[in-house]
Coordinates of N, CA, C and O in Angstrom, one line a residue:
P28 N 68.6 44.0 -168.8 CA 68.5 44.4 -167.6 C 68.3 43.7 -166.3 O 67.3 42.9 -166.6
P29 N 69.3 43.5 -165.3 CA 68.7 42.1 -164.2 C 67.6 43.1 -163.8 O 67.9 44.5 -163.7
R30 N 66.8 41.9 -162.5 CA 65.8 42.4 -161.8 C 66.1 43.2 -160.9 O 67.2 42.4 -160.0
P31 N 65.1 44.3 -160.1 CA 66.1 44.8 -158.7 C 65.6 43.6 -157.7 O 64.9 42.9 -157.7
P32 N 66.7 43.9 -156.9 CA 65.9 42.8 -155.7 C 64.8 43.3 -154.7 O 64.4 44.1 -155.0
P33 N 64.4 42.4 -155.0 CA 62.8 42.8 -153.9 C 63.1 43.4 -152.8 O 63.7 43.5 -152.3
P34 N 62.3 44.1 -152.6 CA 62.0 44.9 -151.1 C 62.0 44.4 -150.0 O 61.4 43.2 -149.6
S35 N 62.6 44.9 -149.1 CA 62.3 44.3 -147.4 C 61.1 44.5 -147.2 O 60.2 45.2 -147.5
L36 N 61.2 43.8 -145.9 CA 59.7 43.8 -145.2 C 59.6 45.0 -144.9 O 58.2 45.8 -144.9
F37 N 60.1 46.0 -144.3 CA 60.3 47.4 -143.9 C 59.5 48.2 -144.1 O 58.9 49.0 -144.2
S38 N 60.5 48.0 -145.9 CA 60.1 48.8 -146.7 C 58.7 48.4 -147.2 O 57.6 49.5 -147.9
S39 N 58.2 47.1 -147.7 CA 57.4 46.8 -148.1 C 55.8 47.7 -146.6 O 54.9 48.2 -147.2
I40 N 55.8 47.2 -145.9 CA 55.4 48.0 -144.4 C 55.3 49.4 -144.7 O 53.8 49.4 -144.1
L41 N 56.3 50.1 -145.0 CA 55.7 51.5 -144.8 C 55.4 51.7 -146.2 O 54.8 52.3 -146.8
N42 N 55.3 51.2 -147.5 CA 54.8 51.6 -148.2 C 53.0 51.3 -148.7 O 52.6 51.5 -149.2
M43 N 52.9 50.1 -148.0 CA 51.6 49.7 -147.7 C 50.9 50.7 -146.8 O 49.7 50.9 -147.0
A44 N 51.5 50.9 -145.9 CA 51.0 51.7 -144.8 C 51.1 53.2 -145.6 O 49.5 54.2 -145.3
N45 N 52.0 54.1 -145.9 CA 51.8 55.2 -146.9 C 50.1 54.7 -148.3 O 49.5 55.9 -147.9
T46 N 50.2 54.0 -148.8 CA 48.7 53.8 -149.9 C 47.9 53.7 -149.0 O 46.8 54.2 -149.6
I47 N 47.5 53.3 -147.8 CA 46.4 52.3 -147.0 C 45.7 54.2 -146.2 O 45.0 54.0 -146.7
M48 N 47.4 54.4 -145.4 CA 46.6 55.7 -145.1 C 46.1 57.2 -146.4 O 44.6 57.8 -146.1
G49 N 47.3 57.1 -147.0 CA 46.4 58.3 -148.4 C 45.8 59.9 -147.6 O 46.8 60.3 -146.4
T50 N 45.9 60.3 -148.5 CA 45.2 61.4 -148.3 C 43.9 61.5 -148.0 O 43.7 62.6 -147.4
G51 N 43.0 60.1 -148.4 CA 42.2 60.0 -148.0 C 41.8 60.7 -145.9 O 40.7 60.9 -145.8
L52 N 43.0 60.4 -145.6 CA 42.7 60.3 -144.1 C 42.9 61.9 -144.2 O 42.7 62.5 -142.9
L53 N 43.0 62.8 -144.4 CA 42.9 64.4 -144.6 C 41.7 64.9 -144.5 O 41.0 65.9 -144.0
A54 N 40.6 63.7 -145.6 CA 39.2 64.0 -145.4 C 38.3 63.6 -144.5 O 37.0 64.2 -144.3
L55 N 39.3 63.2 -143.3 CA 38.1 62.0 -142.2 C 37.7 63.5 -141.2 O 36.6 63.2 -141.4
P56 N 38.3 64.4 -141.2 CA 37.7 65.0 -140.0 C 36.6 65.8 -140.6 O 35.2 65.9 -139.6
R57 N 36.3 66.3 -141.9 CA 35.3 66.8 -142.8 C 34.2 66.0 -143.2 O 32.8 66.7 -142.7
C58 N 34.4 64.8 -142.8 CA 33.1 63.7 -143.3 C 32.7 63.1 -141.7 O 31.4 63.4 -141.4
I59 N 33.8 63.1 -141.3 CA 33.0 62.9 -139.4 C 31.8 64.0 -138.7 O 31.5 63.8 -138.4
S60 N 32.4 65.1 -139.2 CA 31.7 66.5 -139.1 C 30.7 66.6 -140.0 O 29.5 66.8 -139.1
L61 N 30.5 66.3 -141.2 CA 29.0 65.9 -141.4 C 27.9 64.6 -141.1 O 27.1 65.1 -141.4
A62 N 28.7 63.9 -141.3 CA 27.9 62.9 -140.5 C 27.4 62.2 -138.8 O 26.3 61.9 -139.3
G63 N 28.5 62.9 -138.6 CA 28.6 63.1 -136.8 C 29.1 61.6 -136.2 O 29.6 61.2 -137.1
L64 N 29.8 61.5 -135.0 CA 30.5 61.4 -134.7 C 30.8 59.7 -134.5 O 31.1 58.8 -135.5
V65 N 29.2 59.4 -134.2 CA 29.3 57.9 -133.6 C 28.6 57.4 -135.6 O 29.0 56.4 -135.7
P66 N 28.1 57.9 -136.9 CA 27.7 57.4 -138.2 C 29.3 57.9 -138.6 O 29.4 56.1 -139.1
G67 N 30.7 58.6 -138.3 CA 31.4 58.6 -138.9 C 32.1 57.7 -138.2 O 33.1 57.0 -139.4
L68 N 31.7 57.1 -137.1 CA 33.2 56.2 -136.6 C 32.9 55.2 -136.9 O 33.6 53.5 -136.8
L69 N 31.3 54.4 -136.9 CA 30.6 53.3 -137.9 C 31.2 53.3 -139.0 O 31.4 52.0 -139.3
L70 N 31.1 54.6 -139.6 CA 31.9 54.3 -141.2 C 32.8 53.8 -141.8 O 34.0 52.8 -142.2
I71 N 33.7 54.5 -140.7 CA 35.3 54.4 -140.3 C 35.4 52.8 -140.2 O 36.4 51.9 -140.7
V72 N 34.9 52.4 -139.6 CA 34.8 50.6 -138.3 C 34.9 49.6 -139.7 O 35.6 49.0 -140.2
L73 N 33.1 49.7 -140.4 CA 33.1 48.9 -141.5 C 34.2 49.0 -143.2 O 34.3 48.7 -143.1
S74 N 34.3 50.3 -143.3 CA 35.8 50.4 -144.0 C 36.8 49.6 -143.4 O 37.2 49.1 -144.5
A75 N 37.4 50.1 -142.5 CA 38.4 48.9 -142.4 C 38.6 47.5 -141.7 O 39.3 46.9 -142.6
L76 N 36.9 47.0 -142.1 CA 36.7 46.2 -141.8 C 36.6 45.2 -143.5 O 37.6 43.7 -143.5
I77 N 36.0 46.0 -144.0 CA 36.1 45.7 -145.6 C 37.4 45.8 -146.1 O 37.6 45.4 -147.1
N78 N 38.1 46.8 -145.9 CA 39.7 47.0 -146.1 C 40.7 45.4 -145.8 O 41.2 44.4 -146.6
V79 N 40.3 45.0 -144.3 CA 41.1 43.9 -144.1 C 40.4 42.3 -145.2 O 41.1 41.7 -145.1
G80 N 38.9 42.4 -145.0 CA 38.6 41.4 -146.0 C 39.3 41.5 -147.1 O 39.2 40.1 -147.8
T81 N 39.4 42.4 -147.8 CA 39.8 42.5 -149.4 C 40.7 41.8 -149.1 O 41.8 41.3 -150.1
N82 N 41.9 42.3 -148.1 CA 43.4 42.3 -148.4 C 43.9 40.8 -147.5 O 44.6 39.7 -148.2
V83 N 42.7 40.1 -147.4 CA 42.5 38.7 -146.7 C 42.5 37.6 -147.8 O 42.9 37.0 -148.8
F84 N 41.3 38.4 -148.5 CA 40.8 37.7 -150.5 C 42.3 37.8 -150.8 O 42.7 37.0 -151.3
L85 N 42.6 39.1 -151.2 CA 44.1 39.1 -152.5 C 45.3 38.1 -152.1 O 46.1 37.6 -152.6
S86 N 45.6 38.0 -150.5 CA 46.4 37.0 -149.9 C 46.3 35.9 -150.4 O 47.1 34.5 -151.0
D87 N 45.0 35.4 -150.1 CA 44.6 34.1 -150.5 C 44.8 33.9 -151.8 O 45.7 32.6 -152.4
A88 N 44.1 34.8 -152.4 CA 44.4 34.8 -154.5 C 45.9 34.4 -154.3 O 46.5 33.7 -155.4
A89 N 47.1 35.7 -154.2 CA 48.1 35.1 -154.5 C 48.8 33.9 -153.3 O 49.7 33.6 -154.7
A90 N 49.1 33.5 -152.9 CA 49.0 32.5 -152.1 C 48.6 31.0 -153.0 O 49.6 30.4 -153.7
V91 N 47.1 31.0 -153.6 CA 47.3 30.2 -154.7 C 47.7 30.1 -156.1 O 48.8 29.3 -156.9
G92 N 47.4 31.3 -156.5 CA 48.5 31.9 -157.7 C 50.2 31.6 -158.0 O 50.4 31.9 -158.8
G93 N 50.4 31.5 -156.5 CA 52.0 31.0 -156.7 C 53.1 32.7 -156.7 O 52.2 33.5 -156.6
H94 N 53.8 32.0 -155.9 CA 55.0 32.8 -155.8 C 56.1 33.0 -157.7 O 56.5 32.9 -157.9
P95 N 56.2 35.1 -157.7 CA 55.6 36.0 -157.2 C 54.7 36.5 -157.7 O 53.9 35.8 -158.9
A96 N 54.0 36.6 -156.8 CA 52.3 37.2 -157.2 C 52.2 38.5 -157.8 O 53.0 39.6 -157.8
S97 N 51.8 38.9 -158.6 CA 51.4 40.2 -159.1 C 49.5 40.0 -159.8 O 48.5 39.1 -159.5
F98 N 48.9 41.4 -159.6 CA 47.7 41.6 -160.0 C 47.7 40.5 -161.0 O 46.4 40.2 -161.9
N99 N 49.0 40.8 -162.4 CA 48.9 40.7 -163.8 C 48.2 39.4 -164.2 O 47.7 39.1 -164.3
K100 N 49.0 38.3 -163.2 CA 49.3 36.4 -162.6 C 48.2 36.4 -162.6 O 47.3 35.4 -162.7
L101 N 47.0 36.7 -161.5 CA 46.0 36.5 -160.2 C 45.0 36.5 -161.7 O 44.3 35.7 -162.5
A102 N 45.2 37.8 -162.8 CA 43.9 38.3 -163.8 C 44.1 37.3 -164.7 O 42.9 36.4 -165.4
V103 N 45.4 37.0 -165.5 CA 45.6 35.5 -166.3 C 44.7 34.5 -165.5 O 43.8 33.9 -166.7
A104 N 45.3 34.1 -164.7 CA 44.6 33.0 -163.8 C 43.2 32.6 -164.2 O 41.7 31.4 -164.2
A105 N 42.4 34.2 -163.4 CA 41.1 34.1 -163.7 C 40.1 34.1 -164.5 O 39.2 34.0 -164.6
G106 N 40.9 34.6 -165.4 CA 40.2 35.5 -167.2 C 41.0 35.2 -167.9 O 39.7 35.6 -168.7
G107 N 41.6 35.0 -167.9 CA 42.5 35.4 -169.6 C 44.2 36.7 -169.6 O 43.0 37.5 -168.8
P108 N 44.1 36.8 -170.8 CA 45.0 37.6 -171.1 C 44.1 39.5 -171.2 O 44.3 40.6 -170.9
A109 N 43.1 39.1 -171.7 CA 41.6 39.9 -171.9 C 41.6 40.9 -170.0 O 41.6 42.2 -170.0
L110 N 41.5 39.9 -169.4 CA 41.1 39.9 -167.9 C 42.7 41.1 -167.3 O 42.5 42.0 -166.6
A111 N 43.8 40.5 -167.7 CA 44.6 40.7 -167.1 C 45.0 42.0 -167.6 O 46.0 43.5 -167.0
L112 N 44.4 42.8 -168.7 CA 44.9 43.5 -169.6 C 43.9 44.5 -169.3 O 44.4 45.7 -168.5
V113 N 42.7 44.6 -168.8 CA 41.6 45.3 -167.5 C 42.2 45.7 -166.7 O 42.2 46.8 -165.6
T114 N 42.5 44.4 -165.6 CA 43.5 44.3 -164.1 C 44.5 45.9 -164.6 O 44.7 46.6 -163.4
D115 N 45.8 45.6 -165.2 CA 46.7 46.4 -165.5 C 46.3 47.9 -165.7 O 46.8 49.1 -165.3
A116 N 45.2 48.2 -166.6 CA 44.5 49.4 -166.4 C 44.1 50.3 -165.3 O 44.4 51.1 -164.7
A117 N 43.1 49.5 -164.4 CA 43.1 49.4 -163.6 C 44.1 49.6 -162.7 O 44.0 51.3 -161.2
V118 N 44.9 49.0 -162.1 CA 46.4 49.8 -161.1 C 47.0 50.6 -161.9 O 47.1 51.7 -160.6
V119 N 47.1 51.1 -163.0 CA 47.6 52.3 -163.8 C 46.5 53.2 -163.3 O 47.3 54.9 -163.0
A120 N 45.3 53.4 -163.9 CA 44.3 54.2 -163.2 C 44.7 54.7 -161.9 O 44.8 55.9 -161.1
N121 N 44.9 53.6 -160.6 CA 44.7 54.0 -159.9 C 45.9 54.9 -159.3 O 46.1 55.4 -157.8
A122 N 47.0 54.0 -159.5 CA 48.2 54.9 -159.4 C 48.6 56.2 -159.6 O 49.0 57.2 -158.8
L123 N 48.1 56.5 -161.0 CA 48.0 57.9 -161.9 C 47.2 58.6 -160.4 O 47.2 59.8 -160.3
G124 N 46.1 58.0 -160.3 CA 45.0 59.3 -158.9 C 45.3 59.3 -158.6 O 45.5 60.3 -157.7
A125 N 46.1 58.8 -157.4 CA 46.9 58.5 -156.6 C 47.9 60.1 -156.2 O 48.2 61.1 -155.2
G126 N 48.9 59.5 -157.5 CA 49.9 60.4 -157.7 C 49.6 61.9 -157.7 O 50.1 62.8 -157.3
I127 N 48.4 61.8 -158.6 CA 47.9 63.5 -159.0 C 47.3 63.8 -157.5 O 46.9 65.2 -157.6
T128 N 46.5 63.2 -156.9 CA 46.0 63.8 -155.8 C 47.2 64.1 -154.5 O 47.1 65.3 -154.3
Y129 N 48.5 63.3 -154.6 CA 49.7 63.6 -153.7 C 49.7 65.2 -154.4 O 50.5 65.8 -153.2
A130 N 50.1 64.8 -155.8 CA 50.7 66.6 -156.0 C 49.9 67.4 -156.3 O 50.5 69.0 -155.7
I131 N 48.2 67.4 -155.8 CA 47.2 68.7 -155.7 C 47.2 69.5 -154.3 O 47.7 70.3 -153.9
V132 N 47.6 67.9 -153.3 CA 47.8 68.4 -152.3 C 48.8 68.9 -151.5 O 48.9 70.0 -151.0
A133 N 49.9 68.6 -152.1 CA 51.1 69.3 -151.6 C 51.5 70.3 -152.6 O 52.1 71.5 -151.9
A134 N 51.2 71.0 -153.9 CA 51.1 71.8 -154.0 C 50.3 73.1 -153.3 O 50.6 74.0 -153.2
D135 N 49.1 72.1 -153.2 CA 48.3 73.5 -152.1 C 48.5 73.5 -151.1 O 48.5 75.1 -150.8
G136 N 49.3 73.3 -150.5 CA 49.8 72.7 -148.8 C 50.7 73.9 -148.8 O 51.2 74.4 -148.3
L137 N 52.1 73.8 -150.1 CA 53.1 74.9 -150.0 C 52.6 76.1 -150.6 O 53.2 77.2 -150.0
T138 N 51.2 75.7 -151.1 CA 51.0 77.3 -151.7 C 50.5 78.4 -150.0 O 50.9 79.5 -149.9
L139 N 49.2 77.2 -149.7 CA 48.7 78.2 -148.2 C 49.9 78.6 -147.8 O 50.3 79.0 -146.6
G140 N 51.0 77.2 -147.3 CA 51.7 77.6 -146.0 C 53.1 77.9 -145.8 O 53.4 78.4 -145.3
M141 N 53.6 78.1 -147.6 CA 54.9 78.6 -147.1 C 54.8 80.2 -147.1 O 55.8 81.1 -146.6
P142 N 53.8 80.8 -147.5 CA 54.1 82.6 -146.3 C 53.7 82.7 -145.7 O 54.9 83.8 -145.0
L143 N 53.8 81.6 -145.0 CA 54.0 82.0 -143.4 C 55.1 81.9 -143.1 O 55.7 82.4 -141.9
L144 N 56.0 81.1 -143.5 CA 57.6 80.7 -143.6 C 58.2 81.8 -144.5 O 59.4 82.8 -143.8
L145 N 57.8 82.5 -145.4 CA 58.5 83.2 -146.6 C 58.2 84.5 -146.4 O 58.8 85.5 -147.0
G146 N 57.0 84.7 -146.1 CA 56.3 85.8 -146.1 C 55.9 86.4 -148.1 O 56.1 85.7 -149.0
A147 N 56.0 87.1 -148.3 CA 55.7 88.2 -149.3 C 56.4 87.7 -150.4 O 56.5 87.3 -151.8
A148 N 57.8 86.8 -149.9 CA 58.9 86.4 -151.1 C 58.5 84.6 -151.0 O 59.2 84.4 -152.5
S149 N 57.2 84.2 -150.7 CA 57.4 83.2 -151.6 C 56.6 83.3 -153.0 O 55.6 84.3 -153.5
P150 N 57.0 81.9 -153.7 CA 56.4 82.0 -155.4 C 55.0 81.7 -155.4 O 54.5 80.8 -154.1
G151 N 54.3 81.7 -156.2 CA 52.9 81.5 -156.5 C 52.3 80.1 -157.2 O 53.6 79.4 -156.5
H152 N 51.5 80.0 -156.6 CA 50.8 78.1 -157.3 C 51.7 78.0 -158.1 O 52.1 76.5 -157.9
Q153 N 51.5 78.4 -159.3 CA 52.3 77.4 -160.2 C 53.7 77.2 -160.2 O 54.4 75.9 -160.3
A154 N 54.3 78.2 -159.3 CA 55.8 77.8 -159.1 C 55.8 76.4 -157.9 O 56.8 75.7 -158.5
W155 N 54.9 76.0 -157.6 CA 55.3 74.9 -156.2 C 54.7 73.8 -157.3 O 54.6 72.7 -156.7
V156 N 53.7 73.9 -158.5 CA 53.4 72.7 -159.3 C 54.9 71.9 -159.3 O 54.8 71.4 -159.9
L157 N 55.6 73.7 -160.5 CA 56.8 73.2 -161.2 C 57.6 72.5 -159.7 O 58.3 71.2 -160.6
V158 N 57.6 72.9 -158.8 CA 58.7 72.0 -157.6 C 57.9 70.9 -157.1 O 58.7 69.7 -157.4
V159 N 56.6 70.5 -156.9 CA 55.9 69.2 -156.5 C 56.2 68.6 -157.9 O 56.8 67.2 -158.3
A160 N 56.5 68.9 -159.1 CA 56.6 67.8 -160.0 C 58.1 67.6 -160.2 O 58.9 66.5 -160.7
A161 N 58.7 68.8 -159.8 CA 60.0 68.2 -160.2 C 60.6 67.2 -159.0 O 61.3 66.4 -159.5
I162 N 59.8 67.3 -157.6 CA 60.6 66.1 -157.1 C 59.9 65.1 -158.0 O 60.4 63.9 -157.1
I163 N 58.6 64.8 -158.2 CA 57.7 63.3 -158.3 C 57.9 62.9 -159.5 O 58.4 61.2 -159.7
T164 N 58.6 63.4 -160.0 CA 59.0 62.8 -161.7 C 60.4 62.1 -161.7 O 59.9 60.8 -162.0
P165 N 61.3 62.2 -161.0 CA 62.5 61.1 -161.0 C 62.1 60.2 -159.7 O 62.3 59.4 -159.9
L166 N 61.1 60.2 -158.4 CA 60.6 58.9 -158.0 C 59.8 58.4 -158.6 O 59.6 57.2 -158.5
S167 N 59.0 58.7 -159.9 CA 57.6 58.2 -160.5 C 59.0 57.5 -161.0 O 58.3 56.1 -162.0
L168 N 60.5 57.2 -161.6 CA 60.9 56.4 -162.8 C 61.8 55.2 -162.2 O 62.7 55.0 -162.6
L169 N 61.8 55.4 -160.9 CA 62.4 54.3 -159.9 C 62.1 52.9 -160.3 O 60.6 52.9 -160.5
R170 N 63.1 52.6 -160.4 CA 62.8 50.4 -160.7 C 62.2 49.5 -159.7 O 61.4 48.9 -159.8
S171 N 62.7 50.3 -158.7 CA 62.8 49.1 -157.3 C 61.7 50.3 -156.3 O 61.9 51.2 -155.8
L172 N 60.6 49.6 -155.5 CA 59.8 50.4 -154.8 C 60.5 50.3 -153.6 O 60.3 51.0 -152.7
D173 N 61.6 49.5 -153.3 CA 62.4 49.7 -152.1 C 62.6 51.0 -151.4 O 63.1 51.4 -150.9
A174 N 63.0 51.8 -153.1 CA 63.5 53.1 -153.0 C 62.3 53.9 -152.3 O 63.2 54.9 -152.3
L175 N 61.2 54.0 -152.4 CA 60.5 55.0 -152.1 C 60.1 54.2 -150.2 O 59.8 55.0 -150.1
R176 N 61.2 53.9 -149.7 CA 60.3 53.4 -148.3 C 60.9 54.6 -147.3 O 60.4 55.4 -146.9
L177 N 62.2 55.9 -147.7 CA 62.0 56.9 -146.8 C 61.1 57.9 -147.4 O 60.9 58.6 -146.6
T178 N 60.6 57.8 -148.5 CA 59.7 58.9 -149.0 C 58.4 58.5 -148.6 O 57.9 59.2 -147.5
S179 N 57.8 56.9 -148.3 CA 57.0 56.6 -147.7 C 57.1 57.0 -146.2 O 55.7 57.6 -145.5
L180 N 58.3 56.7 -145.5 CA 58.7 57.2 -143.9 C 58.2 58.8 -143.8 O 57.1 59.0 -142.4
L181 N 58.2 59.4 -144.6 CA 58.4 60.9 -144.7 C 56.3 60.9 -144.7 O 56.1 61.6 -143.7
A182 N 55.9 60.8 -145.5 CA 54.3 61.0 -145.6 C 53.7 60.0 -144.3 O 52.7 60.4 -144.0
V183 N 53.8 59.1 -144.1 CA 53.4 58.6 -143.0 C 53.9 58.7 -141.7 O 52.8 59.7 -140.7
L184 N 54.9 59.6 -141.9 CA 55.1 60.7 -140.7 C 54.4 62.3 -140.7 O 53.4 62.4 -139.5
I185 N 54.6 62.6 -142.1 CA 53.4 63.8 -141.9 C 51.7 63.6 -141.7 O 51.3 64.5 -141.2
L186 N 51.7 62.4 -142.3 CA 50.4 62.5 -142.1 C 49.6 61.9 -140.8 O 48.9 62.3 -140.1
G187 N 50.9 61.5 -139.9 CA 50.6 61.3 -138.5 C 50.7 62.8 -138.0 O 49.8 62.9 -136.7
G188 N 51.7 63.3 -138.3 CA 51.4 64.8 -137.6 C 50.4 65.5 -138.0 O 49.7 66.8 -137.1
I189 N 50.1 65.3 -139.3 CA 48.3 66.3 -139.6 C 47.1 65.9 -138.3 O 46.4 66.6 -138.0
S190 N 46.9 64.5 -138.1 CA 46.6 63.8 -137.4 C 46.5 64.6 -136.5 O 45.3 64.7 -135.5
G191 N 47.5 64.4 -135.6 CA 47.6 65.4 -134.5 C 47.8 66.6 -133.9 O 46.5 66.8 -133.6
L192 N 47.5 67.0 -135.4 CA 46.8 68.6 -135.4 C 45.5 68.5 -135.3 O 44.9 70.0 -134.6
V193 N 45.1 67.9 -135.8 CA 43.4 68.0 -136.1 C 43.2 67.5 -134.8 O 42.2 67.7 -134.6
L194 N 43.8 66.8 -134.3 CA 43.1 65.3 -132.8 C 43.2 67.3 -131.5 O 42.1 67.2 -130.8
L195 N 44.7 67.2 -131.8 CA 44.5 68.7 -131.1 C 43.6 70.1 -131.5 O 43.1 70.2 -130.6
Y196 N 43.4 70.3 -132.7 CA 42.1 71.2 -132.5 C 40.6 70.8 -132.4 O 39.7 71.5 -131.6
A197 N 40.4 69.4 -132.1 CA 39.5 68.8 -132.1 C 39.0 68.8 -130.3 O 37.9 68.9 -129.5
L198 N 40.4 68.6 -129.7 CA 39.7 69.1 -128.1 C 39.6 70.3 -127.0 O 39.3 71.4 -128.5
P199 N 38.7 70.3 -126.0 CA 38.0 71.7 -125.9 C 38.6 72.4 -125.7 O 40.0 72.8 -125.7
A200 N 38.1 73.9 -126.1 CA 38.7 74.9 -125.8 C 39.7 75.4 -124.6 O 40.4 76.4 -125.4
S201 N 39.0 75.1 -123.7 CA 39.9 75.4 -122.4 C 40.8 74.3 -122.3 O 41.9 74.9 -121.5
G202 N 41.6 73.7 -123.3 CA 42.5 72.5 -122.9 C 43.9 73.0 -123.7 O 43.6 74.3 -124.2
P203 N 44.8 72.4 -124.3 CA 46.3 72.6 -124.7 C 45.8 73.6 -126.4 O 46.9 74.6 -126.6
A204 N 44.9 73.6 -127.1 CA 43.9 73.7 -128.4 C 43.5 75.6 -128.2 O 43.0 76.2 -128.6
A205 N 43.6 75.6 -126.7 CA 42.7 77.4 -126.5 C 43.0 78.1 -127.1 O 42.7 79.4 -127.3
D206 N 44.4 78.6 -127.4 CA 45.4 79.5 -128.1 C 45.0 79.1 -129.3 O 45.8 80.2 -129.9
L207 N 44.9 78.3 -130.2 CA 45.3 77.8 -131.7 C 43.7 78.2 -132.1 O 42.9 77.7 -131.7
D208 N 44.3 78.5 -133.4 CA 42.9 79.4 -134.3 C 43.0 78.6 -135.6 O 44.1 79.3 -136.2
P209 N 42.7 77.8 -136.4 CA 43.2 77.5 -137.4 C 42.3 78.1 -138.6 O 43.5 78.3 -139.8
C210 N 41.5 79.9 -138.7 CA 41.8 80.5 -139.7 C 41.7 81.5 -139.3 O 40.9 82.7 -139.0
P211 N 42.8 82.5 -138.4 CA 43.3 83.6 -137.7 C 42.7 85.1 -138.4 O 42.4 86.0 -138.1
A212 N 43.2 85.0 -140.4 CA 43.1 85.9 -140.9 C 41.7 86.1 -141.7 O 41.1 87.3 -141.7
D213 N 40.5 84.5 -141.5 CA 39.7 85.3 -142.5 C 38.1 84.2 -141.3 O 38.0 84.1 -141.3
R214 N 37.4 85.6 -141.1 CA 36.2 85.6 -140.0 C 35.2 85.2 -140.9 O 33.9 84.7 -140.9
T215 N 35.3 85.6 -142.0 CA 33.5 85.4 -143.0 C 34.0 84.2 -144.3 O 33.4 83.9 -144.6
A216 N 34.8 82.9 -143.8 CA 34.9 82.1 -144.5 C 33.9 81.5 -144.2 O 33.4 80.9 -143.7
S217 N 33.4 80.3 -145.2 CA 32.4 79.7 -145.6 C 32.7 78.1 -145.1 O 33.7 77.4 -145.1
P218 N 31.7 77.8 -144.0 CA 31.7 76.5 -143.4 C 32.2 75.1 -144.2 O 32.6 74.4 -144.4
V219 N 31.8 75.5 -145.3 CA 32.0 74.6 -146.5 C 33.1 74.5 -147.5 O 34.1 74.2 -147.5

């Protein structure tokens, strides 16, 4: 079968932004609350610098390896077919882990959030897991990353919205978040 055309620059940027931001962004408020504001921000800056350095190294290696670049091609050039096999396994494990993380976050979010919209008519957790699996499965079978640009755009927008809500809750109680209560029903919940 013919190879699909390469993804556009816009699609590549969206997919990379989605991958870089990921669901780890949702854990940042808790991490900062445990580490403290200054150490937390320093760790974020340090992580960003390491990420930039890693991407520079990958870009340089890709330029040396030739076009089209791939992790497999770079691994073969660096260490032969055995390293390429290890690299492919690592890429598959990373993608599988990211996919499972997104599925868990989506199913848990729907389980907790949809009763607010649907009331008692909202299905249980197992039903939302099946809904998420029904959405993710066909997307995972697409042959081109370019086809995922709309889902990546949606994920980036949702993560941006969630980040905005987190910032809104972080504002002083006399500000715009004064009437918002993140846990209105349960005052006995553990902070952990």
